[in-house]
Amino acid sequence: MGAPKIVVIGLGYIGLPTAAMFALHGSDVLGVDIDPEILGALRSGNVPVREKDLTAIVRDALTTGRLRVSNRAEKADYFVLCVQTPAKGRSADLHAVRAGAKTVAPYVKKGSTVIVESTVPPGTTDLVVKPILETSGLRAGKDFHLAYCPERVMPGNIVREIVENDRIIGGITKQAAAKAREIYASFVRGNILLTDLTTAEFVKLAENAFRDVNIALANELADLAEAHGIDIWEAIDLANRHPRVNLLRPGPGVGGHCIAVDPWFLLAPQVDARMITAARAVNDGRPEQVARRTLRLLKGIKHPKVAAFGVAYKGNADDVRDSPAIRVIEILRKAGANVAAYDPLVPHDLYPTQGLEEAIEGADCLLMLADHRDFYYMDPAIVARKLRGRVLFDTRHCVDHGKWARKGFEVHDLGSSRVLNRRTSRSTVR
Ligand code: SAJ
């Protein structure tokens, strides 16, 4: 019995590590993508996905010959769909999932196993993917296996988590789930737990809804802390000492293309999902709140300039998809503020940022919008030289406030009404 043959459809930040892991653990893998740039990059040994340690494992897989790439599928024992499912309003755009299933259908043979990894509304694998695959004339659950295995990895830690994290696999039959487990067990060190298709689809969405609702709770508690004149960060630290409490971190909003989107895919017309929808409204309202508070800090300053630190949707990421930081910047600009955006991690072609010197030159207020590690180690004295004002608003609680206050900054913290080193007047400091 030779090495299992696997076709992975979609070579993005999930498909590519998945294909490489299968290839490095005993399978013959064909990675398929429609994007000629991705295929061209990979064929010349470049990895078009910025992710820690990913280049090394993809290059290894390519040089061993166990990983090939193409824009066409082939017959295989396994087919894994890792294509994106963006939101179209509150629904999932299943265009890529349908196209992926159509690519695979002609190559499915008796005994093949088709696995969907993309995040989809409950019922999609059975009601949308299965009929497309059955145009092959073969029956799912009878002639071929059909399963659902969601990713649950954190960007920035994908290569480690894709191996270590537990996985859940839903099968159209128990045999289908078991067949899918066989191939994931080649590299997954976490537990692999089996269930049915719809439960597995539901669980993935519930995991992300859990995060969204808990981030919304943290954000609402931050507003309440400000109202009660306490510091939310001290309160969260103390509350989380409770063995069964884990309050998340308040911030300027929820971005990325998962947590902010997936909860909508759970909704069903017959259920009034007030908690999930309210949490989405709380989180989507954060950028406006942060912008309003920033504008209050600029009151009385003629032609204020804001230096916004961070445009990525979260700390230590270079991804700007649905970034709350960008929403804050756009609201401030619409209100007439001059906002210069600086982000050392985000490539210029993803969002128009400025260099550090240019961004801080003459700025009245520093607005921390992403908790990049670089910002924590920044020297306030160097930054202060270029500024016109000395106001710091830290919406991510991500810098050492004492350090900045000692360099003359008036420090405002999201989730606290206490101001460190409040200046008597808003006069410029030149
Ligand atoms: N955020 C907060 N407070 C928190 C945590 C997050 O405001 O306490 C914000 C972040 O700043 C960001 C957003 O929420 O704007 C989402 O960040 P996240 O770290 O919760 O999750 P993501 O978006 O990185 O979700 C990723 C997804 N996986 C991939 O994109 C490959 C998701 O499918 C995973 O379930 C999730 O990681 C995970 O944690 O596993």
XYZ file of C-alpha atoms and ligand atoms in Angstrom:
470
model
C 0.000 0.000 0.000
C 1.758 3.230 -1.192
C 1.593 6.647 0.466
C -1.925 8.101 0.635
C -2.587 10.571 -2.183
C -4.117 13.862 -0.981
C -5.375 16.859 -2.957
C -5.614 20.087 -0.927
C -7.801 22.757 -2.532
C -6.787 26.298 -1.506
C -3.202 27.229 -0.579
C -3.828 30.095 1.843
C -2.789 30.409 5.468
C -4.704 27.196 6.353
C -4.361 25.132 3.148
C -0.636 25.651 2.773
C 0.419 24.529 6.284
C -2.094 21.673 6.066
C -0.695 20.496 2.705
C 2.881 20.768 4.000
C 2.074 18.839 7.178
C 0.421 16.004 5.243
C 3.416 15.907 2.861
C 5.970 15.830 5.675
C 4.108 13.019 7.415
C 3.938 10.321 4.786
C 1.423 11.470 2.160
C 1.770 12.438 -1.484
C 0.155 15.853 -1.704
C -1.019 17.957 -4.607
C -1.762 21.523 -3.547
C -4.274 23.171 -5.876
C -4.949 26.890 -6.182
C -6.500 29.098 -8.831
C -4.120 31.996 -8.174
C -1.167 31.886 -10.620
C 0.843 34.190 -8.331
C 0.592 31.729 -5.451
C 1.556 28.819 -7.728
C 4.438 30.799 -9.254
C 5.778 31.807 -5.856
C 5.627 28.251 -4.527
C 7.237 26.793 -7.646
C 10.207 29.126 -7.089
C 10.354 28.109 -3.429
C 8.789 31.288 -2.076
C 5.943 31.080 0.422
C 3.274 33.754 -0.193
C 1.808 33.444 3.316
C 3.516 35.370 6.141
C 3.422 32.941 9.069
C 6.138 31.958 11.581
C 8.050 28.785 10.560
C 5.766 28.191 7.544
C 8.432 28.894 4.912
C 10.676 26.191 6.372
C 8.065 23.423 6.377
C 6.707 24.316 2.932
C 10.203 24.390 1.421
C 10.973 21.021 3.062
C 7.773 19.545 1.663
C 8.474 20.918 -1.816
C 12.099 19.737 -1.900
C 11.191 16.201 -0.827
C 8.847 16.136 -3.811
C 6.033 15.039 -1.513
C 4.308 18.349 -2.146
C 3.502 19.469 -5.678
C 1.351 22.421 -6.707
C -0.991 22.909 -9.636
C -4.116 24.682 -10.773
C -5.722 21.336 -11.607
C -6.831 18.519 -9.305
C -6.097 14.828 -9.828
C -7.565 11.525 -8.651
C -6.709 10.973 -5.000
C -7.584 9.057 -1.845
C -8.353 12.272 0.042
C -9.542 15.743 -0.964
C -9.329 18.605 1.571
C -11.151 21.903 0.911
C -9.393 24.857 2.593
C -11.003 27.785 0.792
C -12.184 31.053 2.291
C -15.800 31.731 3.257
C -16.073 35.507 3.579
C -19.241 37.060 4.946
C -21.682 38.683 2.569
C -23.607 40.847 5.060
C -24.642 38.326 7.704
C -24.458 35.283 5.405
C -21.570 33.156 4.296
C -20.337 33.607 0.742
C -20.039 29.951 -0.327
C -18.800 30.723 -3.829
C -15.291 29.339 -3.195
C -16.660 26.272 -1.368
C -18.934 25.454 -4.321
C -16.098 26.024 -6.793
C -13.783 23.822 -4.713
C -16.359 21.022 -4.644
C -16.837 21.332 -8.429
C -13.040 21.082 -8.908
C -12.947 17.898 -6.868
C -16.094 16.124 -8.116
C -14.676 14.684 -11.374
C -11.743 13.112 -9.498
C -13.632 11.489 -6.599
C -13.427 7.713 -6.913
C -14.910 4.811 -4.948
C -13.434 4.828 -1.474
C -12.220 8.469 -1.669
C -12.643 10.739 1.350
C -13.614 14.387 0.878
C -12.984 16.687 3.855
C -14.216 20.290 4.214
C -12.094 22.526 6.498
C -13.617 25.895 5.572
C -15.792 27.566 8.219
C -19.387 27.145 6.982
C -22.946 27.501 8.335
C -24.311 24.293 9.899
C -25.681 21.984 7.188
C -23.466 23.306 4.366
C -21.343 20.176 3.884
C -24.477 18.021 3.624
C -26.763 20.359 1.684
C -24.321 22.283 -0.545
C -21.086 20.297 -0.923
C -22.554 16.771 -1.058
C -24.889 17.364 -4.055
C -22.026 18.878 -6.062
C -19.769 15.901 -5.299
C -22.562 13.479 -6.202
C -22.646 14.877 -9.751
C -19.805 12.367 -10.106
C -22.526 9.698 -10.033
C -21.108 8.387 -6.760
C -23.080 8.542 -3.494
C -21.660 10.180 -0.362
C -21.658 7.822 2.625
C -21.944 4.859 0.270
C -19.330 5.137 -2.535
C -17.149 7.855 -0.994
C -16.661 9.345 2.464
C -17.566 12.946 3.346
C -16.295 14.710 6.494
C -15.891 18.145 8.083
C -12.748 19.101 10.034
C -12.512 22.803 11.035
C -9.259 24.603 11.700
C -8.788 26.175 15.122
C -5.357 27.757 14.872
C -4.238 31.227 15.867
C -2.409 33.204 13.158
C 1.152 33.719 14.306
C 1.165 30.278 15.903
C -0.343 28.141 13.141
C 2.558 25.763 12.527
C 2.627 24.758 16.195
C -1.080 24.734 16.865
C -1.959 22.761 13.716
C -0.017 19.876 15.264
C -0.746 20.296 18.967
C -4.392 21.377 19.130
C -7.230 18.876 19.501
C -9.270 18.479 16.321
C -12.903 17.580 15.825
C -14.061 15.639 12.788
C -17.696 15.235 11.717
C -18.561 12.445 9.262
C -21.575 11.757 7.096
C -21.115 8.265 8.527
C -19.001 6.969 11.396
C -16.723 5.342 8.803
C -16.254 8.694 7.062
C -15.171 10.349 10.311
C -12.819 7.430 11.015
C -11.308 7.612 7.513
C -10.664 11.352 7.939
C -9.130 10.739 11.362
C -6.659 8.271 9.799
C -5.057 10.970 7.647
C -5.028 13.735 10.284
C -3.514 11.341 12.796
C -0.412 11.346 10.561
C 0.590 14.728 12.042
C -1.966 15.864 14.677
C -0.657 15.247 18.207
C -3.798 16.579 19.896
C -6.870 14.439 20.491
C -9.050 13.836 17.424
C -12.701 13.707 18.475
C -15.390 12.339 16.168
C -18.972 13.478 15.666
C -21.442 14.093 12.821
C -21.118 16.707 10.042
C -23.502 19.355 11.362
C -22.301 19.147 14.955
C -18.720 19.704 13.776
C -19.763 22.716 11.677
C -21.756 24.089 14.636
C -18.891 23.585 17.133
C -16.448 25.616 15.048
C -18.867 28.544 14.906
C -19.747 28.188 18.608
C -16.035 28.450 19.498
C -15.746 31.776 17.687
C -19.102 33.024 18.965
C -17.837 32.244 22.466
C -14.860 34.519 21.873
C -16.933 37.297 20.323
C -19.492 37.304 23.160
C -16.747 37.293 25.790
C -14.848 40.080 24.091
C -18.121 42.056 24.046
C -18.547 41.377 27.771
C -15.003 42.660 28.396
C -15.751 45.763 26.335
C -18.994 46.461 28.209
C -17.255 45.917 31.561
C -14.601 48.414 30.430
C -17.279 51.062 29.894
C -18.791 50.239 33.301
C -15.354 50.449 34.934
C -14.893 53.918 33.491
C -18.356 54.892 34.767
C -17.539 53.614 38.256
C -14.124 55.291 38.273
C -12.100 52.073 38.546
C -9.434 50.489 36.350
C -10.785 47.596 34.248
C -7.329 46.001 33.920
C -6.930 45.686 37.680
C -10.508 44.391 37.903
C -9.949 41.763 35.150
C -6.702 40.625 36.718
C -8.429 40.158 40.087
C -11.583 38.552 38.639
C -9.508 36.064 36.606
C -8.010 34.727 39.823
C -11.364 33.012 40.263
C -10.813 29.403 39.141
C -13.742 29.483 36.745
C -13.586 33.050 35.417
C -11.619 34.116 32.352
C -12.533 37.656 31.323
C -11.007 38.568 27.955
C -9.414 41.892 27.003
C -11.396 45.028 26.109
C -10.158 46.952 23.094
C -11.059 49.161 20.135
C -13.112 46.437 18.454
C -13.040 42.954 16.903
C -11.438 42.463 13.505
C -10.119 39.629 11.409
C -12.261 37.490 9.166
C -13.261 34.881 11.754
C -14.399 36.086 15.163
C -16.172 39.138 13.734
C -17.904 37.079 11.076
C -18.454 33.476 12.143
C -21.138 34.159 14.800
C -23.489 35.328 12.026
C -23.199 31.922 10.318
C -24.777 30.284 13.384
C -28.057 32.177 13.160
C -31.299 30.396 12.291
C -34.564 32.217 11.385
C -36.539 30.433 14.070
C -34.230 31.553 16.887
C -34.008 35.094 18.257
C -30.259 34.938 18.970
C -30.204 38.150 21.001
C -26.929 37.431 22.854
C -24.902 36.781 19.690
C -26.372 39.735 17.824
C -25.994 42.057 20.814
C -22.344 41.043 21.208
C -21.720 41.799 17.546
C -23.307 45.232 18.015
C -21.196 45.945 21.118
C -17.971 44.990 19.357
C -18.861 46.792 16.144
C -19.584 49.919 18.164
C -16.118 50.069 19.726
C -14.302 51.989 16.966
C -16.871 54.816 17.174
C -16.489 54.960 20.982
C -12.695 55.063 20.775
C -12.818 57.757 18.092
C -15.213 59.866 20.153
C -12.990 59.670 23.221
C -9.942 60.561 21.100
C -11.724 63.630 19.727
C -12.528 64.718 23.286
C -8.809 64.552 24.067
C -8.092 66.818 21.115
C -10.639 69.447 22.183
C -9.232 72.941 22.083
C -6.276 72.020 19.879
C -6.146 73.886 16.570
C -5.804 71.519 13.582
C -5.054 68.477 15.744
C -2.861 65.687 14.437
C -3.147 62.094 15.683
C -0.372 59.522 15.278
C -2.219 56.184 15.122
C 0.066 53.309 16.130
C -1.141 50.056 14.562
C -3.494 49.365 11.634
C -3.453 45.525 11.939
C -6.614 43.900 13.275
C -4.697 42.658 16.324
C -1.283 42.724 17.958
C 1.785 41.139 16.295
C -0.239 40.417 13.143
C 0.263 41.918 9.689
C -3.343 41.339 8.613
C -5.681 44.317 8.197
C -8.882 42.448 7.310
C -11.844 44.097 9.015
C -9.383 45.939 11.270
C -11.010 48.018 14.027
C -7.908 50.221 14.002
C -8.636 51.239 10.424
C -12.274 51.925 11.333
C -11.113 54.253 14.158
C -8.738 56.069 11.770
C -11.472 56.526 9.171
C -13.955 57.894 11.726
C -11.355 60.375 13.032
C -10.504 61.528 9.512
C -14.198 61.943 8.722
C -14.449 64.145 11.827
C -11.709 66.354 10.390
C -8.701 65.114 12.361
C -5.368 64.760 10.592
C -4.422 61.123 11.284
C -1.054 59.607 10.364
C -0.986 55.798 10.564
C 2.162 53.905 11.533
C 2.462 50.100 11.640
C 5.861 48.374 11.365
C 4.252 44.987 10.612
C 1.752 45.859 7.905
C 3.181 46.030 4.365
C 2.557 49.354 2.633
C 0.634 47.686 -0.179
C -1.924 46.426 2.350
C -2.625 49.846 3.881
C -1.064 53.311 3.295
C 0.993 53.870 6.433
C 3.814 56.329 7.103
C 7.230 55.895 8.637
C 7.602 56.494 12.357
C 9.256 59.927 12.088
C 6.715 61.178 9.575
C 3.757 59.834 11.553
C 4.759 61.411 14.877
C 6.072 64.708 13.469
C 3.960 67.439 15.077
C 1.362 65.040 16.450
C -0.731 66.107 19.434
C -1.866 62.620 20.463
C -0.492 59.075 20.181
C -3.244 56.524 19.726
C -2.221 52.898 20.386
C -4.615 50.762 18.296
C -2.777 47.423 18.007
C -0.790 45.714 20.755
C 2.331 45.030 18.694
C 5.311 43.992 20.827
C 7.385 46.724 19.082
C 5.233 49.421 20.681
C 5.864 48.118 24.199
C 9.628 48.540 23.730
C 9.385 51.980 22.114
C 11.332 54.750 23.929
C 8.941 57.616 24.848
C 11.838 60.095 24.953
C 12.635 59.494 21.275
C 8.984 59.781 20.292
C 8.469 62.900 22.447
C 11.105 64.884 20.530
C 8.978 64.985 17.403
C 5.573 65.561 18.953
C 3.710 68.791 19.426
C 1.511 67.437 22.263
C 2.047 64.841 24.984
C -1.200 62.895 25.087
C -1.143 59.077 24.866
C -4.397 57.105 24.524
C -3.663 53.384 24.911
C -6.714 51.468 23.625
C -4.924 48.114 24.000
C -3.380 48.572 27.452
C -0.179 47.546 25.740
C 2.531 49.992 26.882
C 4.130 50.799 30.257
C 2.100 53.828 31.344
C 4.509 54.788 34.120
C 7.372 54.923 31.633
C 5.427 57.244 29.318
C 4.154 59.431 32.202
C 7.736 59.871 33.458
C 8.598 61.275 30.020
C 5.885 63.879 30.385
C 2.981 62.136 28.682
C -0.594 62.448 29.898
C -1.679 58.814 29.721
C -5.288 57.760 29.024
C -6.202 54.081 29.233
C -9.241 52.378 27.704
C -11.365 51.015 30.559
C -10.194 53.549 33.099
C -11.261 57.133 33.817
C -8.014 57.695 35.755
C -5.538 59.859 33.821
C -1.834 59.496 34.580
C 0.060 62.802 34.700
C -2.913 64.918 33.666
C -1.668 68.199 32.164
C -3.403 71.339 33.344
C -3.771 72.813 29.873
C -3.862 71.397 26.394
C -1.212 73.905 25.364
C 1.432 72.577 23.033
C 4.680 71.761 24.770
C 7.238 73.334 22.412
N -9.665 40.645 20.668
C -10.019 41.489 21.711
N -9.916 41.026 22.991
C -9.482 39.749 23.259
C -9.142 38.904 22.180
C -9.241 39.374 20.889
O -10.404 42.645 21.512
O -9.385 39.396 24.433
C -9.791 41.133 19.288
C -8.484 41.087 18.535
O -7.775 42.303 18.727
C -8.961 40.927 17.093
C -10.213 40.089 17.246
O -10.648 40.236 18.587
O -9.300 42.180 16.532
C -10.026 38.597 16.938
O -8.782 38.183 17.445
P -8.604 36.676 18.051
O -7.201 36.578 18.500
O -9.674 36.419 18.999
O -8.889 35.639 16.884
P -8.464 35.597 15.365
O -9.264 36.548 14.540
O -6.990 35.649 15.204
O -9.042 34.139 15.040
C -8.209 33.129 14.613
C -9.011 32.331 13.593
N -8.132 31.407 12.940
C -7.528 31.825 11.815
O -7.690 32.934 11.353
C -6.657 30.820 11.171
C -10.133 31.600 14.261
O -10.782 30.758 13.292
C -9.614 30.784 15.395
O -10.691 30.101 16.031
C -8.931 31.706 16.401
O -7.813 32.346 15.728
C -8.357 30.925 17.556
O -8.083 31.582 18.562
O -8.196 29.716 17.436
